[in-house]
Coordinates of N, CA and C in Angstrom, one line a residue:
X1 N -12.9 -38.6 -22.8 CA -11.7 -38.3 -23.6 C -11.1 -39.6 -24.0
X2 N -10.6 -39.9 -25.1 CA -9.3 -40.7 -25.8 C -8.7 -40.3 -26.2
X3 N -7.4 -41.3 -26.3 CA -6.2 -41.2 -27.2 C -6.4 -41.5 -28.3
X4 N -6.4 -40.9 -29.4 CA -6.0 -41.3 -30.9 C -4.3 -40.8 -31.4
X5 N -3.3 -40.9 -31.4 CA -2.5 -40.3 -31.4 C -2.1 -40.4 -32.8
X6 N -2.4 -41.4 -33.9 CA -1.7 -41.4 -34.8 C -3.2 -40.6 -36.4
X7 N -4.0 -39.9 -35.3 CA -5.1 -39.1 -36.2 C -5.2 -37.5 -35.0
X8 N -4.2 -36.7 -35.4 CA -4.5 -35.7 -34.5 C -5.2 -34.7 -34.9
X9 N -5.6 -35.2 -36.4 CA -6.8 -33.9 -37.0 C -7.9 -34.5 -36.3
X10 N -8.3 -35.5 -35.5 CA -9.8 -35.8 -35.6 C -9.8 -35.4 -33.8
X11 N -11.0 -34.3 -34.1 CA -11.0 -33.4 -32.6 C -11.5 -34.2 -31.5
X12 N -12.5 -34.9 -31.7 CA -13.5 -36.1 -31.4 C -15.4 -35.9 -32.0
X13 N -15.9 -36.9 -31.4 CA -16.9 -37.1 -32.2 C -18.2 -37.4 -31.1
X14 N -19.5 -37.3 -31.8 CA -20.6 -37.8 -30.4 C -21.0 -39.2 -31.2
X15 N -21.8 -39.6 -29.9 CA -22.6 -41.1 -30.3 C -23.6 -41.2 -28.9
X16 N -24.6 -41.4 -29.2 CA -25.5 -41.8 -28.5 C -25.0 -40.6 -27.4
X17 N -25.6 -39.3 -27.7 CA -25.9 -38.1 -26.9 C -24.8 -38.0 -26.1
X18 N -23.2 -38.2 -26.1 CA -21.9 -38.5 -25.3 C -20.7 -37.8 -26.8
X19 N -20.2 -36.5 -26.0 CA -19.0 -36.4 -26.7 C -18.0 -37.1 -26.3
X20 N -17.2 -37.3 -27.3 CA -15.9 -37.9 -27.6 C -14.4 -37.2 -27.7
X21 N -13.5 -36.3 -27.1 CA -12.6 -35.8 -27.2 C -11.6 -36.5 -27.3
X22 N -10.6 -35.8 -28.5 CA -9.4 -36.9 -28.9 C -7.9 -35.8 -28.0
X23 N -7.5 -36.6 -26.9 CA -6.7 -35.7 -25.8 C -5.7 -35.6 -26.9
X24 N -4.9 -36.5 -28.0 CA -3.7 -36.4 -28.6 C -4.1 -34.7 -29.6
X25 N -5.4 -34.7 -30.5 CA -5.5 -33.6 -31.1 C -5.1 -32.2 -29.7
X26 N -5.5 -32.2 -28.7 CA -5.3 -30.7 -28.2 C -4.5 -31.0 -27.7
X27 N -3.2 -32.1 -27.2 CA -2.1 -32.5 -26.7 C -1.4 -31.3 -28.0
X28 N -1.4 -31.5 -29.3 CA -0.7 -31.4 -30.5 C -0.8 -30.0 -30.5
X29 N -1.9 -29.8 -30.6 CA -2.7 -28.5 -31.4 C -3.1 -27.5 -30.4
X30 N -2.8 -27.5 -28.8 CA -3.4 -26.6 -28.2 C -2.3 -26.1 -27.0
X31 N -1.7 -27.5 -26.4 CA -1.4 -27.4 -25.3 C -0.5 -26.5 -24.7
X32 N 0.6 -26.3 -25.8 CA 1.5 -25.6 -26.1 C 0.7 -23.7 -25.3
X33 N -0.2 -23.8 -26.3 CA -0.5 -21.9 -25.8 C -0.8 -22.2 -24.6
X34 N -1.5 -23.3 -23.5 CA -1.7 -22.8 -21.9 C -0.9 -22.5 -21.5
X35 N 0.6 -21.9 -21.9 CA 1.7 -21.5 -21.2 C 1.9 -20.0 -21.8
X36 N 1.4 -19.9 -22.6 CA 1.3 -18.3 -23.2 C 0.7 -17.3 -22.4
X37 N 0.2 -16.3 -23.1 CA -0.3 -15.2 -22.4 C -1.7 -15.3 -22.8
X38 N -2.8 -14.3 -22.0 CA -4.4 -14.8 -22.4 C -4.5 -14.9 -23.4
X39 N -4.5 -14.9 -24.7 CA -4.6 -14.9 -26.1 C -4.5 -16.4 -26.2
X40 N -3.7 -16.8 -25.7 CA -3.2 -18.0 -26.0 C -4.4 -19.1 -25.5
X41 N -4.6 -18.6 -24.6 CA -5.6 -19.5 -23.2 C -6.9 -19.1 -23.8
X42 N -7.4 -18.0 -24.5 CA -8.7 -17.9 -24.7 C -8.8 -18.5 -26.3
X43 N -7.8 -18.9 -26.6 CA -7.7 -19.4 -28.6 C -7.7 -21.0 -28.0
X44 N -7.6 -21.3 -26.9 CA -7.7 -22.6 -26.7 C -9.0 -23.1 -25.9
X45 N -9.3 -22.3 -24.9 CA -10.7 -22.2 -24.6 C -12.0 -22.1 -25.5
X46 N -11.3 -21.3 -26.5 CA -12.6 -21.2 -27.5 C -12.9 -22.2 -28.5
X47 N -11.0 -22.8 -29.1 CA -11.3 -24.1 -29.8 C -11.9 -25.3 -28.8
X48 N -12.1 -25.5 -27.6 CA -12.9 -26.7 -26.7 C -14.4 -26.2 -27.4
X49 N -15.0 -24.4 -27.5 CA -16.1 -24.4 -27.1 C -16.8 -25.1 -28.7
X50 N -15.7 -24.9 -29.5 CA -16.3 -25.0 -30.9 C -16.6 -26.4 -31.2
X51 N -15.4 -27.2 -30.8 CA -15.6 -28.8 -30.7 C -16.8 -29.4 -29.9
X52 N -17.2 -29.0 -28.9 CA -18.2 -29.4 -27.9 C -19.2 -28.7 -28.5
X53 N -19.7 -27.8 -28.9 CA -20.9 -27.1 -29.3 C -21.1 -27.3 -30.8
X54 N -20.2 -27.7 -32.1 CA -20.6 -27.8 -32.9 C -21.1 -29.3 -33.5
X55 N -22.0 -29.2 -34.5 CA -23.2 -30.9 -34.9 C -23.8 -31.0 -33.5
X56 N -23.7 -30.4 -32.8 CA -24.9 -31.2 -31.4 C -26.4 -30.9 -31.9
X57 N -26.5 -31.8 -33.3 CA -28.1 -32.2 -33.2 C -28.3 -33.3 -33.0

């Protein structure tokens, strides 16, 4: 994980077979629903799976 705080659209990125998560994007963009109800917890669960699982060629 890093901080990028002043690019919170950029989710993170891979390099040499190592993801890269930017903690300020789901700081911004996610953190908020872990206090909601499961809806909230599984729309944030799911945006991790999409970041981590999507370009992994």
């Amino acid at each position: 994980m890093f901080w990028q705080g002043g690019d919170v659209e950029l989710k993170g990125f891979s390099r040499n077979h190592v993801i890269y998560l930017n903690l300020a994007h789901s700081k911004e963009k996610h953190f908020g629903k872990l206090s909601g109800d499961d809806h909230g917890k599984a729309d944030v669960c799911g945006a991790w799976f999409l970041i981590v699982t999507r370009d992994r060629t």
